[in-house]
Coordinates of C-alpha atoms in Angstrom, one line a residue:
X1 CA 165.4 172.4 120.8
X2 CA 164.4 168.9 122.2
X3 CA 163.4 166.1 119.8
X4 CA 160.0 164.6 120.4
X5 CA 158.8 161.5 118.5
X6 CA 161.8 161.7 116.1
X7 CA 161.0 165.5 115.4
X8 CA 163.0 168.4 116.5
X9 CA 161.1 171.6 117.1
X10 CA 162.9 174.3 115.1
X11 CA 160.7 177.3 115.9
X12 CA 157.9 178.6 118.1
X13 CA 154.5 179.2 116.6
X14 CA 154.8 183.0 117.1
X15 CA 158.3 183.2 115.6
X16 CA 157.7 183.0 111.8
X17 CA 157.7 186.0 109.6
X18 CA 158.1 186.6 105.9
X19 CA 161.9 186.3 106.1
X20 CA 161.4 182.6 106.8
X21 CA 159.7 181.9 103.6
X22 CA 161.2 178.8 101.8
X23 CA 162.4 177.4 105.1
X24 CA 161.6 173.7 106.2
X25 CA 160.2 174.0 109.7
X26 CA 158.9 171.9 112.5
X27 CA 156.3 173.2 115.0
X28 CA 154.6 171.8 118.0
X29 CA 151.5 173.0 119.9
X30 CA 147.7 172.9 120.3
X31 CA 145.0 173.1 117.6
X32 CA 143.2 176.3 118.2
X33 CA 140.7 175.6 115.4
X34 CA 140.3 173.7 112.3
X35 CA 138.6 174.7 109.0
X36 CA 137.8 172.4 106.2
X37 CA 137.6 174.2 102.8
X38 CA 136.9 171.3 100.7
X39 CA 140.1 170.5 99.0
X40 CA 142.3 172.1 101.7
X41 CA 142.2 171.9 105.5
X42 CA 143.4 174.9 107.5
X43 CA 144.4 174.9 111.2
X44 CA 145.7 177.6 113.6
X45 CA 148.5 176.0 115.6
X46 CA 149.1 177.7 119.0
X47 CA 151.8 177.7 121.7
X48 CA 152.6 180.2 124.4
X49 CA 154.7 182.4 122.0
X50 CA 151.9 182.9 119.3
X51 CA 149.7 181.4 116.6
X52 CA 150.4 180.4 113.1
X53 CA 148.1 179.1 110.3
X54 CA 149.1 175.6 108.8
X55 CA 147.6 174.2 105.6
X56 CA 147.0 170.5 104.8
X57 CA 147.2 170.0 101.1
X58 CA 146.5 166.4 99.7
X59 CA 148.9 167.3 96.7
X60 CA 151.6 168.0 99.2
X61 CA 151.0 165.0 101.5
X62 CA 148.0 162.7 101.3
X63 CA 148.8 161.0 104.6
X64 CA 149.1 164.3 106.4
X65 CA 145.7 165.5 104.8
X66 CA 144.0 162.3 106.0
X67 CA 145.1 162.7 109.5
X68 CA 144.2 166.3 109.5
X69 CA 140.6 165.4 108.8
X70 CA 140.3 163.9 112.4
X71 CA 141.9 166.9 114.1
X72 CA 139.8 168.6 116.7
X73 CA 140.3 171.7 119.2
X74 CA 143.2 171.3 121.6
X75 CA 144.7 168.3 120.0
X76 CA 148.5 168.4 120.6
X77 CA 150.4 168.0 117.3
X78 CA 153.7 168.3 115.7
X79 CA 154.0 169.3 112.0
X80 CA 156.8 169.6 109.5
X81 CA 156.5 171.8 106.4
X82 CA 157.5 174.7 104.3
X83 CA 157.1 178.3 105.3
X84 CA 155.2 180.0 102.3
X85 CA 153.8 183.5 101.8
X86 CA 150.0 183.9 102.2
X87 CA 148.3 184.6 98.9
X88 CA 147.4 188.2 98.2
X89 CA 144.1 189.2 100.0
X90 CA 144.5 186.6 102.7
X91 CA 147.1 188.3 104.9
X92 CA 146.0 188.7 108.5
X93 CA 147.4 192.0 109.8
X94 CA 146.1 191.4 113.4
X95 CA 148.3 188.4 113.5
X96 CA 152.2 188.7 114.0
X97 CA 152.6 185.7 111.8
X98 CA 149.7 186.8 109.5
X99 CA 151.9 187.2 106.2
X100 CA 152.8 183.5 106.1
X101 CA 151.5 179.9 106.6
X102 CA 153.0 176.5 106.7
X103 CA 152.3 174.1 103.8
X104 CA 152.5 170.8 105.8
X105 CA 154.0 167.7 104.6
X106 CA 154.2 165.6 107.9
X107 CA 151.7 165.6 110.8
X108 CA 151.9 163.7 114.0
X109 CA 149.2 163.7 116.7
X110 CA 151.1 163.6 120.0
X111 CA 147.8 163.6 122.0
X112 CA 144.0 163.8 121.4
X113 CA 141.7 166.0 123.5
X114 CA 138.1 166.0 124.7
X115 CA 136.0 169.0 123.9
X116 CA 137.1 171.7 126.5
X117 CA 134.5 172.8 129.1
X118 CA 135.4 176.4 128.3
X119 CA 136.5 178.4 125.4
X120 CA 140.3 178.7 124.8
X121 CA 140.3 182.2 123.6
X122 CA 140.4 185.9 124.7
X123 CA 136.6 185.9 124.3
X124 CA 136.1 183.3 126.8
X125 CA 132.8 184.0 128.7
X126 CA 132.9 181.1 131.1
X127 CA 132.2 182.0 134.8
X128 CA 135.0 182.3 137.2
X129 CA 134.2 179.1 139.0
X130 CA 134.5 177.1 135.9
X131 CA 137.7 178.9 134.9
X132 CA 139.2 178.0 138.4
X133 CA 138.1 174.4 138.2
X134 CA 139.8 174.0 134.9
X135 CA 142.6 176.4 135.5
X136 CA 145.0 174.4 133.5
X137 CA 142.8 175.1 130.5
X138 CA 142.1 178.8 131.4
X139 CA 145.9 179.2 131.4
X140 CA 146.2 178.2 127.7
X141 CA 144.3 181.4 126.9
X142 CA 146.7 184.1 125.5
X143 CA 145.5 186.9 127.8
X144 CA 146.1 184.7 130.9
X145 CA 149.5 183.7 129.6
X146 CA 150.3 187.4 128.9
X147 CA 149.5 188.1 132.6
X148 CA 151.8 185.3 133.8
X149 CA 154.6 186.5 131.5
X150 CA 154.0 190.1 132.9
X151 CA 154.4 188.8 136.4
X152 CA 157.6 187.1 135.4
X153 CA 159.0 190.1 133.9
X154 CA 158.2 192.3 137.0
X155 CA 159.9 189.8 139.2
X156 CA 163.0 189.8 136.8
X157 CA 163.0 193.6 136.7
X158 CA 163.1 193.7 140.5
X159 CA 165.9 191.1 140.8
X160 CA 168.0 192.8 138.3
X161 CA 167.5 196.3 139.8
X162 CA 168.1 195.3 143.4
X163 CA 171.2 193.2 142.3
X164 CA 172.6 196.6 140.9
X165 CA 172.1 198.1 144.4
X166 CA 174.1 195.3 146.2
X167 CA 171.1 193.4 147.7
X168 CA 171.3 189.8 148.6
X169 CA 168.3 187.5 148.0
X170 CA 168.0 185.4 151.2
X171 CA 165.1 182.9 151.8
X172 CA 163.6 183.1 155.2
X173 CA 161.7 180.1 157.0
X174 CA 158.3 179.1 156.0
X175 CA 157.9 177.1 159.1
X176 CA 158.2 179.5 162.1
X177 CA 156.5 180.5 165.3
X178 CA 153.2 182.2 165.7
X179 CA 153.5 186.1 166.5
X180 CA 150.8 188.6 166.3
X181 CA 150.9 190.3 162.8
X182 CA 147.4 191.7 162.7
X183 CA 145.6 188.6 161.3
X184 CA 145.2 184.9 162.2
X185 CA 148.1 182.5 161.4
X186 CA 148.0 179.3 159.3
X187 CA 149.0 176.7 161.9
X188 CA 151.0 173.6 161.1
X189 CA 151.1 170.9 163.8
X190 CA 154.4 169.2 164.5
X191 CA 154.6 165.4 164.4
X192 CA 157.8 165.2 166.3
X193 CA 157.1 167.9 168.9
X194 CA 153.6 166.8 170.2
X195 CA 151.1 169.4 171.0
X196 CA 153.3 172.1 169.4
X197 CA 152.7 174.1 166.1
X198 CA 154.6 176.1 163.5
X199 CA 153.0 179.1 161.9
X200 CA 153.2 180.0 158.2
X201 CA 154.7 183.5 157.9
X202 CA 152.4 186.3 157.5
X203 CA 155.6 188.3 156.4
X204 CA 159.3 187.8 157.0
X205 CA 159.4 190.8 159.3
X206 CA 161.3 189.5 162.1
X207 CA 163.8 187.4 160.0
X208 CA 164.7 190.3 157.9
X209 CA 165.3 192.5 160.9
X210 CA 167.6 189.8 162.2
X211 CA 169.4 189.7 158.9
X212 CA 170.2 193.4 159.5
X213 CA 171.5 192.4 162.9
X214 CA 173.6 189.8 161.2
X215 CA 175.3 192.5 159.0
X216 CA 173.8 191.5 155.6
X217 CA 173.1 195.2 155.1
X218 CA 170.8 194.8 152.0
X219 CA 168.3 191.9 151.9
X220 CA 165.4 191.2 149.5
X221 CA 163.1 188.3 148.8
X222 CA 160.2 187.6 146.5
X223 CA 158.4 185.7 149.1
X224 CA 155.1 183.8 149.6
X225 CA 153.2 184.9 152.7
X226 CA 150.0 183.6 154.4
X227 CA 147.2 185.1 156.3
X228 CA 144.1 183.3 157.6
X229 CA 141.8 186.3 157.3
X230 CA 138.2 187.0 156.2
X231 CA 138.7 187.3 152.5
X232 CA 137.5 190.1 150.1
X233 CA 137.6 190.3 146.3
X234 CA 141.2 191.5 146.2
X235 CA 142.6 189.2 149.0
X236 CA 144.1 185.7 148.9
X237 CA 145.0 183.4 151.8
X238 CA 148.4 183.0 150.2
X239 CA 150.2 186.0 148.4
X240 CA 153.5 187.1 147.2
X241 CA 155.6 190.0 148.5
X242 CA 158.5 191.9 147.2
X243 CA 160.2 192.3 150.5
X244 CA 163.4 194.3 151.3
X245 CA 165.3 195.6 154.1
X246 CA 168.4 197.9 154.5
X247 CA 170.9 199.1 157.1
X248 CA 172.1 202.6 157.7
X249 CA 169.3 204.2 155.7
X250 CA 166.6 206.8 156.5
X251 CA 163.1 207.2 154.9
X252 CA 164.3 209.4 151.9
X253 CA 167.0 206.6 150.9
X254 CA 164.2 203.9 150.8
X255 CA 161.8 206.2 149.0
X256 CA 164.3 207.1 146.4
X257 CA 165.3 203.6 145.8
X258 CA 161.8 202.3 145.4
X259 CA 160.9 205.1 142.9
X260 CA 163.8 204.1 140.8
X261 CA 162.7 200.5 141.0
X262 CA 159.1 201.5 139.9
X263 CA 160.5 203.3 136.9
X264 CA 162.4 200.1 136.0
X265 CA 159.3 198.1 136.4
X266 CA 157.2 200.3 134.2
X267 CA 159.9 200.3 131.4
X268 CA 160.1 196.4 131.6
X269 CA 156.3 196.2 131.4
X270 CA 156.4 198.4 128.2
X271 CA 154.5 201.2 130.1
X272 CA 155.4 204.9 130.3
X273 CA 157.5 205.2 133.5
X274 CA 156.1 207.6 136.1
X275 CA 157.3 211.1 136.0
X276 CA 156.0 212.1 139.5
X277 CA 155.6 210.6 142.9
X278 CA 153.4 212.9 144.9
X279 CA 153.8 213.2 148.7
X280 CA 150.9 213.5 151.2
X281 CA 150.7 213.2 154.9
X282 CA 148.2 210.8 156.5
X283 CA 146.3 213.6 158.1
X284 CA 146.1 215.5 154.7
X285 CA 144.9 212.3 152.8
X286 CA 142.2 211.6 155.4
X287 CA 141.1 215.2 155.5
X288 CA 140.9 215.7 151.7
X289 CA 139.9 212.1 150.5
X290 CA 138.7 210.3 153.5
X291 CA 141.3 207.5 152.9
X292 CA 144.9 206.8 153.5
X293 CA 145.0 205.3 150.0
X294 CA 143.5 208.1 147.9
X295 CA 142.8 207.7 144.3
X296 CA 144.1 211.1 142.8
X297 CA 143.1 210.4 139.2
X298 CA 140.0 212.5 139.9
X299 CA 138.9 215.3 142.2
X300 CA 135.7 215.1 144.4
X301 CA 137.5 216.2 147.5
X302 CA 136.0 216.2 150.9
X303 CA 135.1 219.9 152.2
X304 CA 134.9 220.6 155.9
X305 CA 131.8 223.0 156.4
X306 CA 131.8 222.4 160.3
X307 CA 132.7 226.0 161.0
X308 CA 130.1 227.3 158.7
X309 CA 127.1 225.2 160.3
X310 CA 128.4 225.0 163.9
X311 CA 125.5 227.4 165.1
X312 CA 122.9 226.3 162.5
X313 CA 119.3 225.6 163.4
X314 CA 119.7 222.2 161.8
X315 CA 120.6 220.3 164.9
X316 CA 122.2 217.2 162.9
X317 CA 124.9 219.6 161.8
X318 CA 125.4 221.9 164.7
X319 CA 124.8 219.2 167.3
X320 CA 127.4 216.9 165.6
X321 CA 129.9 219.8 165.7
X322 CA 129.2 220.5 169.4
X323 CA 129.8 217.0 170.4
X324 CA 133.2 216.9 168.8
X325 CA 132.2 215.6 165.3
X326 CA 132.4 217.2 162.0
X327 CA 130.4 217.9 158.9
X328 CA 131.9 217.3 155.5
X329 CA 130.5 217.3 152.1
X330 CA 131.4 216.4 148.4
X331 CA 130.5 218.4 145.3
X332 CA 129.1 216.0 142.8
X333 CA 129.4 218.3 139.7
X334 CA 126.5 218.2 137.3
X335 CA 124.4 215.8 139.4
X336 CA 121.7 218.0 140.6
X337 CA 119.3 216.0 138.3
X338 CA 119.6 212.9 140.6
X339 CA 116.3 211.2 141.4
X340 CA 114.9 210.5 144.8
X341 CA 115.7 206.8 144.0
X342 CA 119.4 207.8 143.3
X343 CA 119.5 209.7 146.6
X344 CA 118.0 206.7 148.4
X345 CA 120.6 204.4 147.0
X346 CA 123.4 206.7 148.0
X347 CA 122.1 207.1 151.5
X348 CA 121.9 203.3 151.9
X349 CA 125.4 203.2 150.6
X350 CA 127.0 205.5 153.2
X351 CA 125.0 203.7 155.8
X352 CA 127.3 200.6 155.2
X353 CA 130.1 202.7 156.5
X354 CA 128.3 203.8 159.7
X355 CA 126.8 207.1 158.5
X356 CA 123.4 207.7 160.1
X357 CA 122.2 209.6 157.0
X358 CA 123.2 211.6 153.9
X359 CA 122.1 215.3 153.7
X360 CA 122.1 217.0 150.4
X361 CA 121.4 220.3 148.5
X362 CA 120.8 220.3 144.8
X363 CA 121.5 223.6 142.8
X364 CA 118.9 223.3 140.2
X365 CA 117.8 225.7 137.4
X366 CA 114.7 226.7 139.2
X367 CA 116.5 227.1 142.6
X368 CA 117.7 225.1 145.6
X369 CA 116.2 221.8 146.2
X370 CA 116.9 220.3 149.5
X371 CA 115.2 218.6 152.5
X372 CA 117.5 220.6 154.9
X373 CA 117.6 224.0 153.3
X374 CA 114.6 225.3 155.5
X375 CA 116.8 224.7 158.6
X376 CA 119.7 226.8 157.1
X377 CA 119.8 230.6 157.0
X378 CA 120.4 232.3 153.7
X379 CA 123.9 233.3 154.9
X380 CA 124.6 229.7 155.8
X381 CA 123.6 228.4 152.4
X382 CA 125.6 231.0 150.6
X383 CA 128.6 230.3 152.7
X384 CA 128.2 226.4 152.1
X385 CA 127.8 227.0 148.4
X386 CA 130.8 229.3 148.3
X387 CA 133.0 226.9 150.6
X388 CA 132.3 224.0 148.2
X389 CA 132.7 226.0 145.0
X390 CA 129.2 225.0 143.8
X391 CA 127.5 226.1 140.7
X392 CA 124.2 225.6 139.2
X393 CA 123.7 221.9 138.2
X394 CA 125.8 220.7 141.2
X395 CA 124.7 218.3 144.0
X396 CA 126.2 218.8 147.4
X397 CA 126.3 215.7 149.6
X398 CA 127.0 215.9 153.4
X399 CA 127.7 213.4 156.1
X400 CA 127.8 214.6 159.8
X401 CA 129.3 212.2 162.4
X402 CA 132.5 211.3 164.2
X403 CA 135.6 211.9 162.1
X404 CA 136.3 208.2 161.3
X405 CA 132.8 207.6 160.2
X406 CA 132.6 210.7 158.0
X407 CA 136.0 209.7 156.4
X408 CA 134.8 206.1 155.7
X409 CA 131.4 207.2 154.3
X410 CA 132.5 210.0 152.2
X411 CA 135.8 208.5 151.1
X412 CA 133.9 205.4 149.7
X413 CA 131.1 207.6 148.4
X414 CA 133.7 209.6 146.6
X415 CA 135.0 206.5 144.9
X416 CA 131.5 205.2 144.0
X417 CA 130.5 208.5 142.4
X418 CA 133.8 208.7 140.3
X419 CA 133.0 205.2 138.9
X420 CA 129.3 206.1 138.2
X421 CA 130.2 209.4 136.5
X422 CA 133.1 207.9 134.6
X423 CA 135.6 210.2 136.0
X424 CA 138.5 207.8 136.3
X425 CA 141.1 207.5 133.4
X426 CA 141.8 203.9 133.2
X427 CA 145.0 204.5 131.3
X428 CA 146.5 206.8 134.0
X429 CA 149.0 205.7 136.6
X430 CA 148.9 208.1 139.7
X431 CA 151.4 207.4 142.5
X432 CA 151.3 209.0 145.9
X433 CA 153.5 208.4 149.0
X434 CA 151.5 208.7 152.3
X435 CA 153.7 209.6 155.3
X436 CA 153.6 210.8 158.8
X437 CA 151.1 208.1 159.9
X438 CA 150.1 207.9 163.7
X439 CA 152.3 205.3 165.4
X440 CA 149.2 204.0 167.2
X441 CA 145.5 203.6 166.7
X442 CA 142.8 203.2 169.3
X443 CA 140.7 200.1 169.3
X444 CA 138.3 198.6 171.9
X445 CA 139.7 201.0 174.6
X446 CA 143.4 200.1 174.0
X447 CA 146.2 201.2 171.8
X448 CA 147.3 199.1 168.7
X449 CA 150.0 199.6 166.1
X450 CA 148.7 201.2 163.1
X451 CA 151.4 199.4 161.1
X452 CA 153.2 196.9 163.2
X453 CA 155.0 197.2 166.6
X454 CA 158.4 197.3 165.2
X455 CA 158.0 200.7 163.4
X456 CA 160.1 203.6 165.0
X457 CA 158.6 206.7 166.1
X458 CA 159.6 209.9 164.7
X459 CA 162.6 211.4 166.6
X460 CA 160.8 214.6 167.8
X461 CA 157.8 212.5 169.1
X462 CA 159.8 210.0 171.3
X463 CA 159.2 212.1 174.5
X464 CA 155.5 211.9 173.9
X465 CA 155.5 208.0 174.4
X466 CA 155.1 208.4 178.1
X467 CA 152.5 211.0 178.2
X468 CA 150.6 211.3 175.1
X469 CA 151.3 208.3 172.8
X470 CA 148.3 208.8 170.6
X471 CA 150.0 212.0 169.2
X472 CA 153.2 210.2 168.2
X473 CA 153.9 209.9 164.5
X474 CA 155.7 207.0 162.8
X475 CA 158.7 206.8 160.5
X476 CA 156.3 205.0 158.2
X477 CA 155.5 205.4 154.5
X478 CA 152.9 203.7 152.1
X479 CA 153.1 203.8 148.3
X480 CA 149.6 204.0 146.8
X481 CA 148.8 203.7 143.0
X482 CA 145.5 204.5 141.8
X483 CA 143.7 204.3 145.1
X484 CA 145.3 200.9 146.0
X485 CA 148.1 200.5 148.4
X486 CA 150.8 198.5 146.7
X487 CA 153.5 198.7 149.4
X488 CA 154.2 199.9 152.9
X489 CA 157.3 200.2 155.1
X490 CA 159.1 201.9 157.9
X491 CA 162.2 202.6 159.6
X492 CA 162.4 200.0 162.3
X493 CA 163.2 200.2 166.1
X494 CA 166.8 198.9 166.6
X495 CA 167.1 199.6 170.2
X496 CA 166.0 197.1 172.8
X497 CA 164.7 199.5 175.5
X498 CA 162.5 201.5 173.0
X499 CA 161.2 198.3 171.6
X500 CA 160.3 197.0 175.2
X501 CA 158.6 200.4 175.7
X502 CA 156.4 200.0 172.6
X503 CA 155.5 196.4 173.7
X504 CA 154.3 197.7 177.0
X505 CA 152.4 200.6 175.5
X506 CA 150.6 198.0 173.6
X507 CA 149.6 196.3 176.8
X508 CA 151.7 193.3 176.3
X509 CA 152.6 191.4 179.4
X510 CA 156.2 190.7 180.3
X511 CA 155.8 187.1 179.9
X512 CA 154.2 187.4 176.4
X513 CA 157.0 189.8 175.3
X514 CA 159.6 187.3 176.3
X515 CA 157.8 184.3 174.9
X516 CA 157.0 185.8 171.5
X517 CA 159.7 188.4 171.0
X518 CA 162.6 187.5 173.5
X519 CA 164.9 186.2 170.6
X520 CA 164.5 189.7 168.8
X521 CA 165.1 191.6 172.1
X522 CA 168.2 189.4 172.8
X523 CA 169.6 190.1 169.3
X524 CA 169.3 193.9 169.9
X525 CA 171.8 193.4 172.8
X526 CA 174.6 192.7 170.3
X527 CA 175.0 195.9 168.2
X528 CA 172.1 196.6 165.7
X529 CA 172.4 198.9 162.9
X530 CA 169.5 201.5 162.3
X531 CA 167.5 199.8 159.5
X532 CA 164.4 200.1 157.6
X533 CA 162.5 198.5 154.7
X534 CA 159.4 198.0 152.6
X535 CA 157.3 195.3 151.2
X536 CA 155.2 195.3 148.0
X537 CA 152.1 193.2 147.1
X538 CA 153.3 191.6 143.8
X539 CA 149.9 190.4 143.0
X540 CA 148.4 193.9 143.3
X541 CA 151.2 195.6 141.3
X542 CA 150.9 193.2 138.4
X543 CA 147.2 193.4 138.5
X544 CA 147.4 197.2 138.2
X545 CA 150.1 197.1 135.5
X546 CA 147.9 194.8 133.4
X547 CA 144.8 196.8 133.7
X548 CA 143.0 193.9 135.5
X549 CA 140.1 193.8 137.9
X550 CA 141.3 191.0 140.2
X551 CA 144.5 189.6 141.5
X552 CA 143.2 186.2 140.7
X553 CA 144.0 186.9 137.0
X554 CA 147.7 187.3 137.8
X555 CA 148.1 184.1 140.0
X556 CA 148.5 180.8 138.3
X557 CA 146.4 178.8 140.8
X558 CA 144.5 181.2 143.0
X559 CA 141.9 180.3 145.7
X560 CA 138.3 181.5 145.6
X561 CA 136.9 184.1 147.9
X562 CA 136.3 181.6 150.6
X563 CA 139.8 180.4 150.4
X564 CA 139.1 177.1 148.4
X565 CA 140.8 175.6 145.5
X566 CA 138.3 174.5 143.0
X567 CA 140.9 172.5 141.1
X568 CA 142.2 170.4 143.8
X569 CA 139.3 170.7 146.2
X570 CA 141.6 172.0 148.9
X571 CA 141.2 172.1 151.8
X572 CA 140.2 168.6 152.1
X573 CA 139.5 165.8 154.6
X574 CA 142.4 163.7 155.9
X575 CA 142.7 160.2 157.2
X576 CA 142.3 159.5 161.0
X577 CA 145.8 158.0 161.0
X578 CA 147.3 161.4 159.8
X579 CA 145.6 163.1 162.8
X580 CA 146.9 160.5 165.2
X581 CA 150.5 160.9 163.9
X582 CA 150.1 164.7 164.6
X583 CA 148.6 164.1 168.0
X584 CA 145.5 165.7 167.0
X585 CA 141.8 164.9 167.7
X586 CA 138.8 166.6 166.1
X587 CA 136.5 167.8 168.8
X588 CA 133.4 168.3 166.6
X589 CA 132.3 164.7 166.0
X590 CA 130.0 165.8 163.2
X591 CA 133.1 166.4 160.9
X592 CA 133.5 163.4 158.7
X593 CA 137.1 162.2 158.6
X594 CA 138.3 159.7 156.1

């Protein structure tokens, strides 16, 4: 190890065990805490690899003891001393080094420290803004360091696994051209090409397809991507993908390879490898769970009662079915005792997702309680109860609306109820592949790609592209873990004519097609292998493996929810001369430019 100030570090703080007793060692790190016990001074010395207790005894070294009197939290020090066994009754079984301590004979203070603005411990109760402002201190905490180590180990497992399957790691450009990927691009002005802009990549999609055209056969990259979109708690403007692409493969080849990779990742993370990867079609997932990323750790399935209530006197139900909508419900087992306040809160909640109301039937000990039961016949009530497998004590919750509204409202209500009722096993990892997605979705009166415009249609549906494109299914597949999509991919289009047709169905003009995708279409003229791939959100995956609540805890220097960095205060103002070099002028004169 390196020599610092004439001392050579011989071990990390977490290395020492009883077998090292009697050895002379040199350690370096931070003072976690200091305790003065009269004739002795104790300190906990910490580095990334662990923590060990060191003892300053004036009989061992008066000079070291004197210096230790001035030690404070987070001082950076180097110590030399003898490893000794802790006295009987002082062993710390919670600490890996708890059977030993260091009897110090030399102390060097490498740097002093101000009192930290947040506690450097697992019990840190500082707010997230303070933690992000002083991220370099937050990262000293052992739990945060464990998160970064886990992230490193996952990346290492991916690289080792894909290397065994003949993948090449290839870097694709960070400065590219703007193409529609579903979110706004981050634009970078060019100084040497006045009035023109690069875009930071939302994904390496086009370049990895071009690598397949080039004959690289198997590509991967652990790549930084950028999306200028409205942020949510689990989104970042810059994020990391495990990105891969393969030639001469089908869906099953990719799914099989990924399942093996996940088993490798779990093993590396010290977790029990998944034994089952369920499969579910998009239609089934939406029908049963109201989501294409269902959390299967609990039940609370959506039940369609449209047929039961299509002729009911209750017009909210029958009228919805008559107009092409549907009526679905959830059986909240054991929740018949919910109060009026509870029901109002749940009604407000589904309203967030467009539902006009929430109907309910409570099966209480003294009979049925419901504001809608008087509009339903005894037979209809019995059929509803039977259809929903309801028993005394259950609460039946219904939404009647267009299928998309019903799915969104009940799908989210299902998740909310599971959390409230403590139905989720936090230690369970439940994988499911979602397949058979529609190729297109309808938005604002036109068709858009459900995934992206380079996804191939299923072979049996190609003939529907001309007459009924909405019915076309895609060769696409998403991997969902505990209700969170961690990866998505597809078999790609590799034929110029078919790719051109898809662009035209998406209402792209010829000029726009040639301008934005002409280089890809040209490449397809020179012999393109069938190919497909998948990309995983590394941040989300590591978050789930670590049992964490936010991806910010697995990213060394994340942004806030409004895309700012509290540490560096980015984004920041720039000097006027910089704008002039880039041939830019700020139109809003109220903006202050340095």
